[in-house]
Amino acid sequence: MTIDYKQAGVDVTAGNAAAKAYAPLAKATQDANVLAGLGGFAAAYRMPATANPVLLAATDGVGTKLLLAKELGVHDTIGIDLVAMVANDLLADGATPMFFLDYMATDKLDVDLASAVVAGIARGCQLAHLALIGGETAEMPGMYPAGHYDLAGFAVGYADAERVLPRSVAAGDVLLGLPSSGVHSNGFSLVRKLLAETDLGQTPLADGRDVAAALLTPTRIYADEMGALLQANLLHGAAHITGGGFTDNVPRMLPDDLAARIDARSWQWPELFRRLQAAGDISLPDMRQTFNLGMGMVLSVAAGDVDRVRALVPDAVQIGVVALREQGAAVVWEDE
């Protein structure tokens, strides 16, 4: 009996068809610094000219938000989430994004589904000003349940070594929040449990959107806003509010002797977060350590620069200040 690779569960022809479908999607994201296109063993990217250059790299995935995308049959936006999670990390450290590579693994390759995912990745790269220069699609029968896939993204940016963030964060700095587009891509193990075991998804949001569909809203990419602020040299620090919420991410931009004093009255949580909290009777500390609560990026800026920042990013919201850290937490909430 003859057994070939296809009988073992790997369809090389489908893989080649997928690669062919990806090529124009990737090409639409590429700039003059890309020296080699998809199809080679590696891709090349010319380092932009900058003083004191340093490379910054980040990698991430989208977690169990993929399972909700599968459940709803929506695969053309999850790639935006993938790019956003990586690009926003780079931006928070002051990097100018350069290029992105993706990894998709599945039990059996569905060319149409994979092309929809990569189309979302390409769209995310355009929003983040990243060149999609390569990736890998792996068909691995037996590794994943039927119909499932996983994603990972990798990106590189550059900066002047003297302007990498955080730097010069000081007591008296103002904290500004940049609104999120929704839950972004964190906390979905809890979200999915609430959808399955409570009435969370049974009543539409006030704007008429289905709750589950609203939860799939792609993560906001802050490339244009952060790029303008970095170019104007207006940032002392930035925190991307991802896994760990405010509690774990804001301290990453703070020196050990400083704390973020956040005024909880300075913005109202979007309805989706209020519904999540009510559905699971989730404590306030857990909400603050799990979700972005409507603010996807927190900036530390000099008090005298707030008006200049707002001129460049009109939707920035003042949410607190940086203060000396007394004994206790690095993030202090003022609720009254």
Tab-separated table of N, CA and C in Angstrom, residues 1-130:
chain	number	residue	atom	x	y	z
A	1	MET	N	0.838	-1.194	0.000
A	1	MET	CA	0.000	0.000	0.000
A	1	MET	C	0.873	1.244	0.000
A	2	THR	N	0.540	2.193	-0.877
A	2	THR	CA	1.275	3.445	-0.951
A	2	THR	C	0.533	4.519	-0.174
A	3	ILE	N	1.256	5.192	0.699
A	3	ILE	CA	0.684	6.309	1.468
A	3	ILE	C	1.498	7.553	1.174
A	4	ASP	N	0.839	8.605	0.661
A	4	ASP	CA	1.556	9.840	0.355
A	4	ASP	C	1.220	10.913	1.390
A	5	TYR	N	1.816	12.089	1.195
A	5	TYR	CA	1.680	13.179	2.161
A	5	TYR	C	0.220	13.630	2.285
A	6	LYS	N	-0.498	13.666	1.182
A	6	LYS	CA	-1.899	14.103	1.223
A	6	LYS	C	-2.736	13.126	2.025
A	7	GLN	N	-2.466	11.823	1.862
A	7	GLN	CA	-3.201	10.827	2.640
A	7	GLN	C	-2.879	10.933	4.128
A	8	ALA	N	-1.703	11.485	4.429
A	8	ALA	CA	-1.327	11.697	5.832
A	8	ALA	C	-1.979	12.949	6.406
A	9	GLY	N	-2.649	13.726	5.545
A	9	GLY	CA	-3.382	14.890	6.028
A	9	GLY	C	-2.822	16.226	5.626
A	10	VAL	N	-1.757	16.255	4.833
A	10	VAL	CA	-1.140	17.523	4.420
A	10	VAL	C	-1.295	17.685	2.920
A	11	ASP	N	-1.988	18.735	2.512
A	11	ASP	CA	-2.262	18.986	1.100
A	11	ASP	C	-1.318	20.066	0.591
A	12	VAL	N	-0.234	19.660	-0.054
A	12	VAL	CA	0.764	20.604	-0.559
A	12	VAL	C	0.161	21.528	-1.604
A	13	THR	N	-0.737	20.998	-2.413
A	13	THR	CA	-1.378	21.817	-3.440
A	13	THR	C	-2.176	22.952	-2.808
A	14	ALA	N	-2.902	22.649	-1.736
A	14	ALA	CA	-3.653	23.688	-1.029
A	14	ALA	C	-2.710	24.719	-0.430
A	15	GLY	N	-1.583	24.265	0.103
A	15	GLY	CA	-0.603	25.189	0.657
A	15	GLY	C	-0.058	26.142	-0.391
A	16	ASN	N	0.228	25.611	-1.583
A	16	ASN	CA	0.715	26.468	-2.659
A	16	ASN	C	-0.354	27.449	-3.117
A	17	ALA	N	-1.603	27.005	-3.124
A	17	ALA	CA	-2.706	27.889	-3.511
A	17	ALA	C	-2.873	29.007	-2.494
A	18	ALA	N	-2.714	28.667	-1.227
A	18	ALA	CA	-2.821	29.694	-0.191
A	18	ALA	C	-1.703	30.711	-0.329
A	19	ALA	N	-0.477	30.240	-0.544
A	19	ALA	CA	0.650	31.158	-0.712
A	19	ALA	C	0.444	32.097	-1.895
A	20	LYS	N	-0.126	31.565	-2.959
A	20	LYS	CA	-0.406	32.383	-4.148
A	20	LYS	C	-1.454	33.448	-3.828
A	21	ALA	N	-2.445	33.082	-3.011
A	21	ALA	CA	-3.488	34.042	-2.632
A	21	ALA	C	-2.948	35.118	-1.697
A	22	TYR	N	-1.964	34.762	-0.876
A	22	TYR	CA	-1.407	35.732	0.066
A	22	TYR	C	-0.588	36.818	-0.631
A	23	ALA	N	0.081	36.468	-1.715
A	23	ALA	CA	1.094	37.339	-2.315
A	23	ALA	C	0.589	38.758	-2.602
A	24	PRO	N	-0.542	38.935	-3.285
A	24	PRO	CA	-0.989	40.311	-3.553
A	24	PRO	C	-1.421	41.040	-2.291
A	25	LEU	N	-1.921	40.313	-1.291
A	25	LEU	CA	-2.298	40.940	-0.033
A	25	LEU	C	-1.067	41.515	0.658
A	26	ALA	N	0.007	40.742	0.672
A	26	ALA	CA	1.240	41.209	1.295
A	26	ALA	C	1.859	42.358	0.519
A	27	LYS	N	1.851	42.252	-0.798
A	27	LYS	CA	2.480	43.276	-1.631
A	27	LYS	C	1.867	44.651	-1.390
A	28	ALA	N	0.557	44.678	-1.118
A	28	ALA	CA	-0.130	45.951	-0.905
A	28	ALA	C	0.337	46.659	0.360
A	29	THR	N	1.022	45.943	1.261
A	29	THR	CA	1.497	46.543	2.515
A	29	THR	C	2.944	46.991	2.443
A	30	GLN	N	3.642	46.629	1.387
A	30	GLN	CA	5.098	46.771	1.382
A	30	GLN	C	5.550	48.143	0.896
A	31	ASP	N	6.679	48.587	1.430
A	31	ASP	CA	7.243	49.880	1.063
A	31	ASP	C	8.582	49.681	0.366
A	32	ALA	N	9.254	50.792	0.076
A	32	ALA	CA	10.496	50.734	-0.699
A	32	ALA	C	11.630	50.057	0.052
A	33	ASN	N	11.483	49.867	1.363
A	33	ASN	CA	12.544	49.228	2.145
A	33	ASN	C	12.523	47.706	2.043
A	34	VAL	N	11.457	47.137	1.488
A	34	VAL	CA	11.378	45.691	1.326
A	34	VAL	C	12.237	45.284	0.139
A	35	LEU	N	13.210	44.419	0.380
A	35	LEU	CA	14.163	44.033	-0.656
A	35	LEU	C	13.884	42.664	-1.248
A	36	ALA	N	13.056	41.875	-0.615
A	36	ALA	CA	12.729	40.556	-1.150
A	36	ALA	C	11.273	40.267	-0.839
A	37	GLY	N	10.541	39.720	-1.806
A	37	GLY	CA	9.126	39.456	-1.610
A	37	GLY	C	8.867	38.081	-1.049
A	38	LEU	N	7.589	37.773	-0.841
A	38	LEU	CA	7.212	36.449	-0.369
A	38	LEU	C	7.634	35.390	-1.387
A	39	GLY	N	8.009	34.243	-0.893
A	39	GLY	CA	8.364	33.151	-1.784
A	39	GLY	C	9.794	32.683	-1.603
A	40	GLY	N	10.669	33.544	-1.066
A	40	GLY	CA	12.040	33.134	-0.787
A	40	GLY	C	12.104	32.433	0.561
A	41	PHE	N	13.330	32.124	0.966
A	41	PHE	CA	13.504	31.471	2.256
A	41	PHE	C	13.501	32.477	3.400
A	42	ALA	N	13.780	33.718	3.087
A	42	ALA	CA	13.750	34.793	4.079
A	42	ALA	C	13.420	36.082	3.350
A	43	ALA	N	13.010	37.081	4.102
A	43	ALA	CA	12.725	38.393	3.526
A	43	ALA	C	13.756	39.392	4.033
A	44	ALA	N	14.027	40.387	3.236
A	44	ALA	CA	15.021	41.392	3.587
A	44	ALA	C	14.360	42.763	3.653
A	45	TYR	N	14.812	43.563	4.619
A	45	TYR	CA	14.247	44.894	4.821
A	45	TYR	C	15.385	45.859	5.107
A	46	ARG	N	15.432	46.925	4.343
A	46	ARG	CA	16.503	47.913	4.505
A	46	ARG	C	16.260	48.734	5.770
A	47	MET	N	17.278	48.854	6.607
A	47	MET	CA	17.168	49.622	7.842
A	47	MET	C	17.059	51.107	7.521
A	48	PRO	N	15.984	51.767	7.945
A	48	PRO	CA	15.861	53.210	7.699
A	48	PRO	C	16.981	53.972	8.399
A	49	ALA	N	17.379	55.069	7.803
A	49	ALA	CA	18.436	55.892	8.385
A	49	ALA	C	17.911	56.593	9.639
A	50	THR	N	18.634	56.437	10.725
A	50	THR	CA	18.270	57.129	11.965
A	50	THR	C	19.511	57.230	12.836
A	51	ALA	N	19.559	58.245	13.668
A	51	ALA	CA	20.683	58.400	14.588
A	51	ALA	C	20.558	57.387	15.714
A	52	ASN	N	21.697	56.853	16.160
A	52	ASN	CA	21.731	55.923	17.284
A	52	ASN	C	20.660	54.832	17.170
A	53	PRO	N	20.641	54.106	16.047
A	53	PRO	CA	19.531	53.174	15.818
A	53	PRO	C	19.517	51.998	16.789
A	54	VAL	N	18.315	51.627	17.183
A	54	VAL	CA	18.110	50.430	17.976
A	54	VAL	C	16.875	49.741	17.425
A	55	LEU	N	16.908	48.420	17.368
A	55	LEU	CA	15.765	47.641	16.903
A	55	LEU	C	14.933	47.194	18.098
A	56	LEU	N	13.629	47.231	17.943
A	56	LEU	CA	12.707	46.720	18.955
A	56	LEU	C	11.847	45.647	18.299
A	57	ALA	N	11.600	44.566	19.007
A	57	ALA	CA	10.841	43.448	18.451
A	57	ALA	C	9.751	43.024	19.428
A	58	ALA	N	8.649	42.520	18.885
A	58	ALA	CA	7.539	42.081	19.724
A	58	ALA	C	6.843	40.898	19.061
A	59	THR	N	6.243	40.069	19.873
A	59	THR	CA	5.462	38.937	19.364
A	59	THR	C	4.242	38.729	20.259
A	60	ASP	N	3.154	38.255	19.659
A	60	ASP	CA	1.937	38.041	20.431
A	60	ASP	C	0.969	37.211	19.591
A	61	GLY	N	-0.163	36.888	20.183
A	61	GLY	CA	-1.248	36.209	19.483
A	61	GLY	C	-2.557	36.884	19.832
A	62	VAL	N	-3.662	36.204	19.588
A	62	VAL	CA	-4.964	36.775	19.931
A	62	VAL	C	-5.739	35.884	20.898
A	63	GLY	N	-5.095	34.844	21.405
A	63	GLY	CA	-5.701	34.018	22.427
A	63	GLY	C	-7.011	33.382	22.004
A	64	THR	N	-7.894	33.244	22.972
A	64	THR	CA	-9.141	32.521	22.709
A	64	THR	C	-10.200	33.380	22.032
A	65	LYS	N	-9.858	34.598	21.650
A	65	LYS	CA	-10.763	35.360	20.780
A	65	LYS	C	-10.954	34.598	19.465
A	66	LEU	N	-9.955	33.783	19.100
A	66	LEU	CA	-10.066	32.939	17.908
A	66	LEU	C	-11.265	31.994	17.994
A	67	LEU	N	-11.556	31.490	19.182
A	67	LEU	CA	-12.670	30.552	19.332
A	67	LEU	C	-14.006	31.250	19.108
A	68	LEU	N	-14.105	32.501	19.535
A	68	LEU	CA	-15.331	33.247	19.269
A	68	LEU	C	-15.461	33.560	17.785
A	69	ALA	N	-14.334	33.879	17.135
A	69	ALA	CA	-14.357	34.115	15.686
A	69	ALA	C	-14.822	32.865	14.951
A	70	LYS	N	-14.350	31.696	15.388
A	70	LYS	CA	-14.766	30.439	14.764
A	70	LYS	C	-16.258	30.201	14.997
A	71	GLU	N	-16.711	30.441	16.220
A	71	GLU	CA	-18.113	30.208	16.550
A	71	GLU	C	-19.028	31.073	15.688
A	72	LEU	N	-18.626	32.324	15.449
A	72	LEU	CA	-19.459	33.240	14.668
A	72	LEU	C	-19.157	33.178	13.177
A	73	GLY	N	-18.116	32.431	12.794
A	73	GLY	CA	-17.755	32.323	11.388
A	73	GLY	C	-17.222	33.611	10.799
A	74	VAL	N	-16.567	34.427	11.624
A	74	VAL	CA	-16.010	35.709	11.178
A	74	VAL	C	-14.491	35.620	11.259
A	75	HIS	N	-13.846	35.556	10.110
A	75	HIS	CA	-12.403	35.338	10.090
A	75	HIS	C	-11.616	36.468	9.418
A	76	ASP	N	-12.321	37.485	8.924
A	76	ASP	CA	-11.628	38.513	8.155
A	76	ASP	C	-11.175	39.715	8.979
A	77	THR	N	-11.445	39.706	10.299
A	77	THR	CA	-10.975	40.808	11.147
A	77	THR	C	-9.991	40.360	12.223
A	78	ILE	N	-9.920	39.060	12.492
A	78	ILE	CA	-9.056	38.578	13.567
A	78	ILE	C	-7.582	38.868	13.263
A	79	GLY	N	-7.237	38.974	11.987
A	79	GLY	CA	-5.873	39.337	11.613
A	79	GLY	C	-5.525	40.755	12.017
A	80	ILE	N	-6.514	41.651	12.011
A	80	ILE	CA	-6.274	43.015	12.495
A	80	ILE	C	-5.892	42.972	13.963
A	81	ASP	N	-6.607	42.151	14.734
A	81	ASP	CA	-6.262	41.980	16.147
A	81	ASP	C	-4.826	41.498	16.310
A	82	LEU	N	-4.448	40.545	15.492
A	82	LEU	CA	-3.095	39.983	15.595
A	82	LEU	C	-2.042	41.068	15.406
A	83	VAL	N	-2.196	41.867	14.371
A	83	VAL	CA	-1.235	42.941	14.108
A	83	VAL	C	-1.275	43.977	15.228
A	84	ALA	N	-2.484	44.312	15.670
A	84	ALA	CA	-2.640	45.358	16.680
A	84	ALA	C	-1.916	45.018	17.969
A	85	MET	N	-2.031	43.776	18.407
A	85	MET	CA	-1.431	43.406	19.681
A	85	MET	C	0.080	43.569	19.660
A	86	VAL	N	0.680	43.329	18.513
A	86	VAL	CA	2.134	43.449	18.375
A	86	VAL	C	2.536	44.900	18.097
A	87	ALA	N	1.832	45.533	17.160
A	87	ALA	CA	2.171	46.908	16.787
A	87	ALA	C	2.031	47.854	17.977
A	88	ASN	N	0.953	47.710	18.746
A	88	ASN	CA	0.758	48.609	19.884
A	88	ASN	C	1.831	48.433	20.941
A	89	ASP	N	2.345	47.211	21.106
A	89	ASP	CA	3.469	47.001	22.019
A	89	ASP	C	4.705	47.763	21.540
A	90	LEU	N	4.996	47.688	20.256
A	90	LEU	CA	6.136	48.424	19.712
A	90	LEU	C	5.965	49.924	19.921
A	91	LEU	N	4.782	50.418	19.618
A	91	LEU	CA	4.527	51.856	19.726
A	91	LEU	C	4.672	52.338	21.165
A	92	ALA	N	4.256	51.514	22.119
A	92	ALA	CA	4.345	51.904	23.523
A	92	ALA	C	5.787	52.087	23.974
A	93	ASP	N	6.715	51.451	23.292
A	93	ASP	CA	8.135	51.610	23.612
A	93	ASP	C	8.819	52.635	22.716
A	94	GLY	N	8.033	53.351	21.909
A	94	GLY	CA	8.585	54.442	21.116
A	94	GLY	C	9.129	54.031	19.769
A	95	ALA	N	8.773	52.850	19.288
A	95	ALA	CA	9.318	52.359	18.018
A	95	ALA	C	8.478	52.830	16.837
A	96	THR	N	9.145	53.030	15.718
A	96	THR	CA	8.485	53.204	14.434
A	96	THR	C	8.381	51.824	13.796
A	97	PRO	N	7.170	51.328	13.536
A	97	PRO	CA	7.030	49.965	12.987
A	97	PRO	C	7.684	49.827	11.613
A	98	MET	N	8.306	48.660	11.374
A	98	MET	CA	8.940	48.393	10.088
A	98	MET	C	8.274	47.223	9.366
A	99	PHE	N	8.357	46.009	9.922
A	99	PHE	CA	7.824	44.861	9.200
A	99	PHE	C	7.209	43.838	10.133
A	100	PHE	N	6.401	42.965	9.523
A	100	PHE	CA	5.595	41.996	10.269
A	100	PHE	C	5.671	40.644	9.579
A	101	LEU	N	5.677	39.575	10.387
A	101	LEU	CA	5.571	38.215	9.880
A	101	LEU	C	4.498	37.488	10.676
A	102	ASP	N	3.759	36.615	10.005
A	102	ASP	CA	2.685	35.905	10.683
A	102	ASP	C	2.923	34.397	10.651
A	103	TYR	N	2.287	33.710	11.583
A	103	TYR	CA	2.315	32.249	11.636
A	103	TYR	C	0.892	31.771	11.852
A	104	MET	N	0.433	30.903	10.962
A	104	MET	CA	-0.896	30.307	11.082
A	104	MET	C	-0.751	28.801	11.048
A	105	ALA	N	-1.310	28.140	12.058
A	105	ALA	CA	-1.258	26.681	12.135
A	105	ALA	C	-2.678	26.148	12.223
A	106	THR	N	-2.949	25.061	11.519
A	106	THR	CA	-4.297	24.521	11.470
A	106	THR	C	-4.250	23.008	11.299
A	107	ASP	N	-5.386	22.378	11.550
A	107	ASP	CA	-5.439	20.929	11.368
A	107	ASP	C	-5.490	20.574	9.891
A	108	LYS	N	-6.337	21.308	9.136
A	108	LYS	CA	-6.471	21.080	7.703
A	108	LYS	C	-6.666	22.431	7.033
A	109	LEU	N	-5.864	22.728	6.060
A	109	LEU	CA	-5.863	24.051	5.452
A	109	LEU	C	-7.099	24.276	4.595
A	110	ASP	N	-7.838	25.315	4.957
A	110	ASP	CA	-8.963	25.803	4.165
A	110	ASP	C	-8.471	27.074	3.495
A	111	VAL	N	-8.249	27.036	2.192
A	111	VAL	CA	-7.625	28.154	1.497
A	111	VAL	C	-8.448	29.427	1.620
A	112	ASP	N	-9.749	29.320	1.497
A	112	ASP	CA	-10.597	30.513	1.587
A	112	ASP	C	-10.547	31.123	2.983
A	113	LEU	N	-10.633	30.275	3.992
A	113	LEU	CA	-10.566	30.774	5.363
A	113	LEU	C	-9.208	31.418	5.632
A	114	ALA	N	-8.133	30.736	5.247
A	114	ALA	CA	-6.793	31.266	5.471
A	114	ALA	C	-6.594	32.592	4.739
A	115	SER	N	-7.143	32.697	3.542
A	115	SER	CA	-7.011	33.944	2.779
A	115	SER	C	-7.753	35.080	3.471
A	116	ALA	N	-8.914	34.768	4.076
A	116	ALA	CA	-9.661	35.791	4.817
A	116	ALA	C	-8.860	36.268	6.023
A	117	VAL	N	-8.226	35.327	6.723
A	117	VAL	CA	-7.403	35.695	7.870
A	117	VAL	C	-6.243	36.586	7.432
A	118	VAL	N	-5.555	36.196	6.372
A	118	VAL	CA	-4.398	36.962	5.918
A	118	VAL	C	-4.830	38.320	5.366
A	119	ALA	N	-6.013	38.398	4.780
A	119	ALA	CA	-6.521	39.696	4.340
A	119	ALA	C	-6.668	40.633	5.534
A	120	GLY	N	-7.130	40.088	6.660
A	120	GLY	CA	-7.205	40.896	7.874
A	120	GLY	C	-5.835	41.295	8.377
A	121	ILE	N	-4.883	40.390	8.306
A	121	ILE	CA	-3.508	40.715	8.700
A	121	ILE	C	-2.954	41.835	7.818
A	122	ALA	N	-3.188	41.727	6.530
A	122	ALA	CA	-2.714	42.761	5.608
A	122	ALA	C	-3.355	44.107	5.920
A	123	ARG	N	-4.662	44.095	6.213
A	123	ARG	CA	-5.334	45.344	6.578
A	123	ARG	C	-4.737	45.920	7.853
A	124	GLY	N	-4.481	45.063	8.838
A	124	GLY	CA	-3.846	45.519	10.068
A	124	GLY	C	-2.479	46.114	9.814
A	125	CYS	N	-1.718	45.488	8.941
A	125	CYS	CA	-0.385	46.013	8.611
A	125	CYS	C	-0.479	47.389	7.964
A	126	GLN	N	-1.473	47.592	7.106
A	126	GLN	CA	-1.659	48.914	6.509
A	126	GLN	C	-1.973	49.955	7.577
A	127	LEU	N	-2.826	49.604	8.528
A	127	LEU	CA	-3.175	50.535	9.599
A	127	LEU	C	-1.985	50.826	10.505
A	128	ALA	N	-1.115	49.842	10.675
A	128	ALA	CA	0.036	49.980	11.573
A	128	ALA	C	1.285	50.469	10.858
A	129	HIS	N	1.201	50.649	9.539
A	129	HIS	CA	2.366	51.039	8.729
A	129	HIS	C	3.489	50.018	8.864
A	130	LEU	N	3.100	48.759	8.800
A	130	LEU	CA	4.035	47.640	8.806
A	130	LEU	C	4.010	46.968	7.439
